[in-house]
mmCIF file of C-alpha atoms in Angstrom:
data_model
loop_
_atom_site.group_PDB
_atom_site.id
_atom_site.type_symbol
_atom_site.label_atom_id
_atom_site.label_comp_id
_atom_site.label_asym_id
_atom_site.label_seq_id
_atom_site.Cartn_x
_atom_site.Cartn_y
_atom_site.Cartn_z
ATOM 1 C CA MET A 122 -4.119 46.056 29.660
ATOM 2 C CA THR A 123 -1.427 44.435 31.565
ATOM 3 C CA GLU A 124 1.199 46.540 33.271
ATOM 4 C CA SER A 125 3.976 45.093 30.903
ATOM 5 C CA ALA A 126 1.801 46.165 28.099
ATOM 6 C CA TRP A 127 1.430 49.774 29.454
ATOM 7 C CA ARG A 128 5.289 49.977 29.953
ATOM 8 C CA GLN A 129 5.319 49.699 26.057
ATOM 9 C CA HIS A 130 2.837 52.424 25.907
ATOM 10 C CA MET A 131 2.494 56.139 26.332
ATOM 11 C CA VAL A 132 -0.664 58.300 26.978
ATOM 12 C CA TYR A 133 -1.803 60.577 24.116
ATOM 13 C CA ALA A 134 -4.133 63.471 25.522
ATOM 14 C CA TYR A 135 -6.536 65.128 23.017
ATOM 15 C CA ALA A 136 -8.751 67.425 25.053
ATOM 16 C CA VAL A 137 -10.239 68.283 28.491
ATOM 17 C CA LEU A 138 -13.691 68.155 29.234
ATOM 18 C CA ARG A 139 -16.141 67.703 31.877
ATOM 19 C CA PRO A 140 -16.696 64.113 33.434
ATOM 20 C CA THR A 141 -20.173 63.612 32.413
ATOM 21 C CA PRO A 142 -22.018 60.437 31.444
ATOM 22 C CA GLU A 143 -22.557 62.029 27.922
ATOM 23 C CA ALA A 144 -18.487 62.228 27.603
ATOM 24 C CA ALA A 145 -17.950 58.806 28.642
ATOM 25 C CA GLN A 146 -20.691 57.545 25.911
ATOM 26 C CA ALA A 147 -19.027 59.903 23.191
ATOM 27 C CA VAL A 148 -15.171 58.735 23.663
ATOM 28 C CA ALA A 149 -16.651 55.176 23.580
ATOM 29 C CA THR A 150 -17.286 55.473 19.763
ATOM 30 C CA LEU A 151 -13.939 57.345 19.124
ATOM 31 C CA ARG A 152 -10.322 56.029 17.956
ATOM 32 C CA GLY A 153 -7.592 58.061 17.953
ATOM 33 C CA VAL A 154 -3.973 58.923 16.193
ATOM 34 C CA ALA A 155 -2.894 55.185 16.512
ATOM 35 C CA ASP A 156 -6.129 53.582 16.045
ATOM 36 C CA GLU A 157 -6.436 53.027 19.648
ATOM 37 C CA GLN A 158 -9.564 52.993 21.808
ATOM 38 C CA VAL A 159 -10.121 56.643 23.388
ATOM 39 C CA GLY A 160 -11.156 56.968 26.954
ATOM 40 C CA LEU A 161 -11.252 59.251 29.956
ATOM 41 C CA VAL A 162 -8.936 60.003 32.790
ATOM 42 C CA GLU A 163 -11.093 61.829 35.407
ATOM 43 C CA THR A 164 -10.287 63.919 38.506
ATOM 44 C CA ASP A 165 -13.289 65.373 40.411
ATOM 45 C CA ASP A 166 -14.825 68.044 38.168
ATOM 46 C CA LEU A 167 -12.335 67.481 34.952
ATOM 47 C CA ALA A 168 -11.476 64.790 32.428
ATOM 48 C CA ALA A 169 -9.000 64.465 29.666
ATOM 49 C CA ALA A 170 -9.774 62.136 26.676
ATOM 50 C CA VAL A 171 -6.721 59.954 26.431
ATOM 51 C CA GLY A 172 -5.483 56.842 24.369
ATOM 52 C CA PRO A 173 -2.613 54.324 24.760
ATOM 53 C CA VAL A 174 -0.077 55.023 22.064
ATOM 54 C CA PRO A 175 2.985 52.908 21.200
ATOM 55 C CA ALA A 176 5.917 54.360 23.125
ATOM 56 C CA GLU A 177 8.762 53.277 20.386
ATOM 57 C CA GLU A 178 6.406 55.951 17.888
ATOM 58 C CA PHE A 179 5.497 58.375 20.343
ATOM 59 C CA GLU A 180 8.588 59.086 22.583
ATOM 60 C CA GLU A 181 10.223 62.350 22.426
ATOM 61 C CA GLY A 182 12.791 61.590 19.709
ATOM 62 C CA ALA A 183 10.542 59.641 17.311
ATOM 63 C CA LEU A 184 7.800 61.924 17.737
ATOM 64 C CA ARG A 185 9.950 65.064 16.912
ATOM 65 C CA ALA A 186 11.301 63.290 13.562
ATOM 66 C CA GLY A 187 7.791 62.116 12.563
ATOM 67 C CA LEU A 188 6.425 65.900 12.855
ATOM 68 C CA GLU A 189 9.003 66.999 10.289
ATOM 69 C CA GLU A 190 7.580 64.573 7.751
ATOM 70 C CA LEU A 191 4.197 66.274 6.210
ATOM 71 C CA PRO A 192 2.528 63.210 5.692
ATOM 72 C CA ARG A 193 3.111 61.941 9.309
ATOM 73 C CA LEU A 194 2.233 65.276 10.576
ATOM 74 C CA GLU A 195 -1.087 65.330 8.274
ATOM 75 C CA ALA A 196 -2.211 61.978 9.681
ATOM 76 C CA LEU A 197 -1.349 63.113 12.984
ATOM 77 C CA ALA A 198 -3.512 65.986 12.826
ATOM 78 C CA ARG A 199 -6.223 64.200 11.372
ATOM 79 C CA GLY A 200 -6.291 61.726 13.928
ATOM 80 C CA HIS A 201 -6.112 64.324 16.711
ATOM 81 C CA HIS A 202 -8.812 66.457 15.110
ATOM 82 C CA GLY A 203 -11.323 63.439 14.677
ATOM 83 C CA VAL A 204 -11.082 62.725 18.488
ATOM 84 C CA VAL A 205 -11.804 66.572 19.353
ATOM 85 C CA ALA A 206 -14.558 67.025 16.701
ATOM 86 C CA GLY A 207 -16.164 63.915 18.238
ATOM 87 C CA LEU A 208 -16.305 65.795 21.440
ATOM 88 C CA ALA A 209 -17.017 69.162 20.330
ATOM 89 C CA SER A 210 -20.895 68.424 20.418
ATOM 90 C CA LEU A 211 -20.932 67.904 24.266
ATOM 91 C CA GLY A 212 -20.409 71.770 24.675
ATOM 92 C CA ALA A 213 -17.217 73.269 26.138
ATOM 93 C CA VAL A 214 -13.877 71.396 25.161
ATOM 94 C CA LEU A 215 -10.415 72.316 25.344
ATOM 95 C CA PRO A 216 -8.344 70.799 22.611
ATOM 96 C CA LEU A 217 -4.711 70.445 23.739
ATOM 97 C CA ARG A 218 -1.778 70.897 21.550
ATOM 98 C CA LEU A 219 -1.177 68.337 18.779
ATOM 99 C CA ALA A 220 1.251 65.641 20.253
ATOM 100 C CA THR A 221 0.386 65.911 23.700
ATOM 101 C CA VAL A 222 1.806 62.799 25.329
ATOM 102 C CA TYR A 223 2.166 61.715 28.740
ATOM 103 C CA ARG A 224 4.164 58.931 30.331
ATOM 104 C CA ASP A 225 1.204 57.411 32.040
ATOM 105 C CA GLU A 226 -2.491 58.261 33.283
ATOM 106 C CA ASP A 227 -1.051 59.333 36.728
ATOM 107 C CA ARG A 228 0.827 62.222 35.173
ATOM 108 C CA VAL A 229 -2.381 63.173 33.417
ATOM 109 C CA ARG A 230 -4.241 63.289 36.549
ATOM 110 C CA ARG A 231 -1.832 65.440 38.055
ATOM 111 C CA VAL A 232 -1.919 67.805 35.426
ATOM 112 C CA LEU A 233 -5.831 68.075 35.894
ATOM 113 C CA GLN A 234 -5.398 68.863 39.258
ATOM 114 C CA GLU A 235 -2.304 71.263 38.949
ATOM 115 C CA ARG A 236 -4.096 73.046 36.419
ATOM 116 C CA ARG A 237 -7.612 73.150 37.632
ATOM 117 C CA ASP A 238 -7.983 76.717 38.246
ATOM 118 C CA GLN A 239 -7.022 77.432 34.715
ATOM 119 C CA PHE A 240 -8.972 74.844 33.071
ATOM 120 C CA LEU A 241 -12.425 75.483 34.631
ATOM 121 C CA PRO A 242 -12.632 79.244 33.817
ATOM 122 C CA LEU A 243 -11.509 78.285 30.231
ATOM 123 C CA LEU A 244 -14.445 75.514 29.936
ATOM 124 C CA GLU A 245 -17.061 78.193 31.113
ATOM 125 C CA ARG A 246 -15.802 80.858 28.752
ATOM 126 C CA LEU A 247 -15.699 78.772 25.651
ATOM 127 C CA ALA A 248 -18.758 76.929 26.065
ATOM 128 C CA GLY A 249 -21.186 78.076 23.169
ATOM 129 C CA HIS A 250 -18.438 79.249 21.039
ATOM 130 C CA VAL A 251 -16.678 77.918 17.844
ATOM 131 C CA GLU A 252 -13.394 78.939 16.112
ATOM 132 C CA TRP A 253 -13.245 80.203 12.215
ATOM 133 C CA GLY A 254 -9.949 80.440 10.567
ATOM 134 C CA VAL A 255 -9.407 83.447 8.026
ATOM 135 C CA LYS A 256 -6.176 83.383 6.165
ATOM 136 C CA VAL A 257 -5.498 85.981 3.304
ATOM 137 C CA TYR A 258 -3.104 85.217 0.363
ATOM 138 C CA THR A 259 -1.798 87.174 -2.460
ATOM 139 C CA ASP A 260 -3.364 85.305 -5.595
ATOM 140 C CA PRO A 261 -0.490 83.433 -7.597
ATOM 141 C CA THR A 262 -2.656 83.250 -10.271
ATOM 142 C CA ASP A 263 -2.593 87.234 -10.670
ATOM 143 C CA SER A 264 1.206 86.927 -10.545
ATOM 144 C CA LEU A 265 1.418 84.135 -13.232
ATOM 145 C CA ALA A 266 -0.864 86.397 -15.511
ATOM 146 C CA GLY A 267 1.539 89.196 -15.012
ATOM 147 C CA ASP A 268 4.664 86.940 -16.101
ATOM 148 C CA ALA A 269 2.840 85.849 -19.233
ATOM 149 C CA ALA A 270 2.181 89.286 -20.206
ATOM 150 C CA GLY A 271 5.740 90.132 -19.516
ATOM 151 C CA ALA A 272 6.806 87.190 -21.608
ATOM 152 C CA ALA A 273 4.670 88.204 -24.421
ATOM 153 C CA GLU A 274 6.318 91.757 -24.649
ATOM 154 C CA PRO A 275 8.956 92.039 -27.467
ATOM 155 C CA THR A 276 12.702 91.382 -26.455
ATOM 156 C CA GLY A 277 15.462 92.534 -28.586
ATOM 157 C CA GLY A 278 12.901 94.699 -30.394
ATOM 158 C CA GLU A 279 10.325 97.575 -29.638
ATOM 159 C CA THR A 280 8.838 97.610 -26.191
ATOM 160 C CA ALA A 281 4.891 97.467 -25.772
ATOM 161 C CA GLY A 282 4.826 101.118 -24.852
ATOM 162 C CA GLY A 283 6.639 102.003 -28.336
ATOM 163 C CA GLU A 284 9.449 103.720 -26.331
ATOM 164 C CA GLY A 285 12.156 102.117 -28.761
ATOM 165 C CA PHE A 286 14.337 98.963 -28.869
ATOM 166 C CA LEU A 287 15.650 97.041 -25.751
ATOM 167 C CA SER A 288 18.509 94.658 -25.795
ATOM 168 C CA PRO A 289 17.605 91.044 -24.562
ATOM 169 C CA GLY A 290 19.345 91.842 -21.336
ATOM 170 C CA ARG A 291 17.599 95.310 -20.605
ATOM 171 C CA ALA A 292 14.335 93.391 -21.628
ATOM 172 C CA TYR A 293 14.795 91.031 -18.957
ATOM 173 C CA LEU A 294 15.712 93.641 -16.327
ATOM 174 C CA ALA A 295 12.561 95.529 -17.264
ATOM 175 C CA ALA A 296 10.478 92.096 -16.962
ATOM 176 C CA ARG A 297 11.968 91.579 -13.525
ATOM 177 C CA ARG A 298 10.895 95.161 -12.401
ATOM 178 C CA ARG A 299 7.393 94.707 -13.595
ATOM 179 C CA ARG A 300 7.186 91.461 -11.726
ATOM 180 C CA ARG A 301 8.695 93.285 -8.561
ATOM 181 C CA ARG A 302 6.029 96.110 -8.713
ATOM 182 C CA GLY A 303 3.201 93.628 -9.398
ATOM 183 C CA ALA A 304 4.324 91.537 -6.231
ATOM 184 C CA GLU A 305 4.516 94.610 -3.966
ATOM 185 C CA GLU A 306 1.087 95.903 -5.220
ATOM 186 C CA ALA A 307 -0.207 92.525 -4.807
ATOM 187 C CA TRP A 308 0.942 92.638 -1.154
ATOM 188 C CA GLN A 309 0.001 95.871 -0.430
ATOM 189 C CA THR A 310 -3.722 95.058 -1.616
ATOM 190 C CA ALA A 311 -3.926 91.912 0.352
ATOM 191 C CA ALA A 312 -2.933 93.896 3.360
ATOM 192 C CA ARG A 313 -5.512 96.375 3.084
ATOM 193 C CA THR A 314 -8.049 93.139 2.634
ATOM 194 C CA ALA A 315 -6.643 91.893 5.922
ATOM 195 C CA ALA A 316 -7.388 94.809 7.736
ATOM 196 C CA ARG A 317 -10.721 95.272 6.305
ATOM 197 C CA ILE A 318 -11.720 91.710 7.334
ATOM 198 C CA ALA A 319 -10.446 92.200 10.716
ATOM 199 C CA GLU A 320 -12.507 95.174 11.107
ATOM 200 C CA GLU A 321 -15.598 93.372 9.903
ATOM 201 C CA ALA A 322 -14.732 89.989 12.049
ATOM 202 C CA GLY A 323 -14.457 92.427 15.091
ATOM 203 C CA GLY A 324 -18.324 93.076 14.880
ATOM 204 C CA LEU A 325 -19.115 89.528 15.515
ATOM 205 C CA ALA A 326 -16.127 87.623 17.054
ATOM 206 C CA VAL A 327 -15.599 87.898 20.979
ATOM 207 C CA GLY A 328 -11.795 86.955 20.444
ATOM 208 C CA ARG A 329 -8.860 86.904 18.055
ATOM 209 C CA VAL A 330 -5.458 85.143 17.557
ATOM 210 C CA ALA A 331 -2.991 86.409 15.113
ATOM 211 C CA HIS A 332 -0.997 83.261 14.239
ATOM 212 C CA ARG A 333 2.237 83.564 12.289
ATOM 213 C CA PRO A 334 1.554 83.510 8.480
ATOM 214 C CA GLN A 335 2.198 80.181 7.107
ATOM 215 C CA ARG A 336 5.247 79.431 4.892
ATOM 216 C CA GLY A 337 6.302 76.397 2.738
ATOM 217 C CA GLU A 338 4.366 73.732 2.136
ATOM 218 C CA LEU A 339 1.600 74.415 4.670
ATOM 219 C CA ALA A 340 0.914 77.538 2.808
ATOM 220 C CA GLN A 341 0.194 75.666 -0.449
ATOM 221 C CA VAL A 342 -2.622 73.650 1.261
ATOM 222 C CA GLY A 343 -5.982 75.306 0.346
ATOM 223 C CA GLY A 344 -9.289 74.480 1.919
ATOM 224 C CA GLY A 345 -12.700 75.826 3.301
ATOM 225 C CA GLY A 346 -14.589 78.658 1.615
ATOM 226 C CA THR A 347 -12.624 80.779 -0.595
ATOM 227 C CA ALA A 348 -13.091 84.299 -1.870
ATOM 228 C CA GLY A 349 -11.095 85.771 -4.798
ATOM 229 C CA GLY A 350 -10.834 82.737 -6.901
ATOM 230 C CA GLY A 351 -7.548 81.503 -7.593
ATOM 231 C CA LYS A 352 -5.733 78.513 -6.500
ATOM 232 C CA PRO A 353 -3.811 77.439 -3.484
ATOM 233 C CA GLY A 354 -0.327 78.965 -2.894
ATOM 234 C CA GLY A 355 0.700 82.639 -2.976
ATOM 235 C CA GLU A 356 2.218 84.454 -0.085
ATOM 236 C CA ASN A 357 -0.056 84.279 3.447
ATOM 237 C CA ILE A 358 -0.463 87.736 4.613
ATOM 238 C CA ALA A 359 -2.520 87.154 7.617
ATOM 239 C CA ASN A 360 -3.547 84.019 9.528
ATOM 240 C CA ASP A 361 -5.875 84.578 12.086
ATOM 241 C CA ALA A 362 -8.418 82.533 14.175
ATOM 242 C CA TYR A 363 -11.692 84.023 15.712
ATOM 243 C CA LEU A 364 -13.894 83.165 18.448
ATOM 244 C CA VAL A 365 -17.457 83.343 17.703
ATOM 245 C CA PRO A 366 -20.815 82.488 19.348
ATOM 246 C CA ALA A 367 -22.059 79.184 17.772
ATOM 247 C CA ASP A 368 -25.425 80.516 16.926
ATOM 248 C CA ARG A 369 -23.656 83.462 14.804
ATOM 249 C CA ALA A 370 -21.539 81.173 12.905
ATOM 250 C CA GLU A 371 -22.640 81.075 9.571
ATOM 251 C CA GLU A 372 -23.370 84.794 9.582
ATOM 252 C CA PHE A 373 -19.624 85.450 10.409
ATOM 253 C CA ARG A 374 -18.505 83.162 7.433
ATOM 254 C CA ALA A 375 -21.042 84.627 4.992
ATOM 255 C CA ARG A 376 -19.789 88.482 6.299
ATOM 256 C CA ILE A 377 -16.049 87.460 5.823
ATOM 257 C CA LEU A 378 -16.452 86.016 2.314
ATOM 258 C CA ALA A 379 -18.425 89.289 1.369
ATOM 259 C CA ALA A 380 -16.086 91.462 2.572
ATOM 260 C CA ALA A 381 -13.301 89.579 0.760
ATOM 261 C CA GLU A 382 -15.062 89.724 -2.690
ATOM 262 C CA GLY A 383 -13.907 91.911 -5.342
ATOM 263 C CA GLN A 384 -10.334 92.464 -4.404
ATOM 264 C CA PRO A 385 -8.027 91.414 -7.387
ATOM 265 C CA GLY A 386 -4.781 89.605 -6.559
ATOM 266 C CA VAL A 387 -6.134 88.448 -3.238
ATOM 267 C CA ARG A 388 -7.421 85.044 -1.970
ATOM 268 C CA VAL A 389 -9.005 84.639 1.132
ATOM 269 C CA GLU A 390 -9.818 81.277 2.898
ATOM 270 C CA VAL A 391 -12.441 81.015 5.689
ATOM 271 C CA THR A 392 -12.418 77.442 7.510
ATOM 272 C CA GLY A 393 -14.518 76.088 10.176
ATOM 273 C CA PRO A 394 -16.192 76.065 12.545
ATOM 274 C CA TRP A 395 -13.931 74.258 14.685
ATOM 275 C CA ALA A 396 -13.421 73.550 18.372
ATOM 276 C CA PRO A 397 -11.874 76.515 19.745
ATOM 277 C CA TYR A 398 -8.114 75.252 19.556
ATOM 278 C CA SER A 399 -6.552 78.565 19.425
ATOM 279 C CA PHE A 400 -8.259 79.803 22.545
ATOM 280 C CA ALA A 401 -8.337 76.567 24.729
ATOM 281 C CA LEU A 402 -4.710 76.618 25.664
ATOM 282 C CA PRO A 403 -4.019 78.271 29.239
ATOM 283 C CA PRO A 404 -0.588 79.883 29.749
ATOM 284 C CA GLU A 405 2.121 77.269 30.401
ATOM 285 C CA PRO A 406 3.167 76.753 33.783
ATOM 286 C CA GLU A 407 6.404 78.130 35.116
ATOM 287 C CA PRO A 408 9.693 76.555 33.635
ATOM 288 C CA ALA A 409 9.981 72.719 34.523
ATOM 289 C CA ALA A 410 13.320 70.961 34.259
ATOM 290 C CA ARG A 411 12.188 69.695 30.548
ATOM 291 C CA PRO A 412 9.204 69.848 28.523
ATOM 292 C CA GLU A 413 6.505 67.595 30.057
ATOM 293 C CA PRO A 414 6.908 64.845 29.192
ATOM 294 C CA VAL A 415 7.355 62.962 25.656
#
């Protein structure tokens, strides 16, 4: 690529890994978030999987705007994960944050050198491990059933319990109280289930990261193995990531789904195994003049 062409591009970084011949062969088969050819930027004992991306789409303002659009965010996440997943079989891989973009390859090399003492211990720690995601929700199907039951009760007439007649207004308020109680009970059940799952997971996992529960559109997207039936949606009560030895990955999944069975009003999603995204990020360096660099 000519110097002029490079000025029109930035460098998207996917992951940090060891600079081995196998890594070079693996990246040669991968294409990234802009359908670009992925390659390696190397220092002595570290490498970053990177690709050139159009500056007009990945400079700071354009990138921030794009990440606020769910379709664009989904496409970027798929492209990013596709590269990381293609490298995961090499052993230890440190996935970088989504949308990590640098001005040029020299800046990538400087980051590898400056953070070498953080990256190398992480690569050693995460070798032979995978990540599982476990999300606990209240089940919206259960709430809908409660609403339907409430709607079927008489209004302006005798209550279901034969306690007398209610005006339409009082019947409406009674229905609201029932729904509120149902939602509170569902939340309490989901919270107890989340605590039981965390205890079960602790017997196999060597690390746990408690992410912030998801809200909005992201909470409506289902996936992975599910216990408790129902459909995507409901309130996300727990959103945890577990670091598990790769040779016990399937045992972990089976035990978590078993622990979640038989809990009415609760839905549990188990996703993975993934590259260890949640455990691969060392602490950020001391504050710089501005976020580096997009």
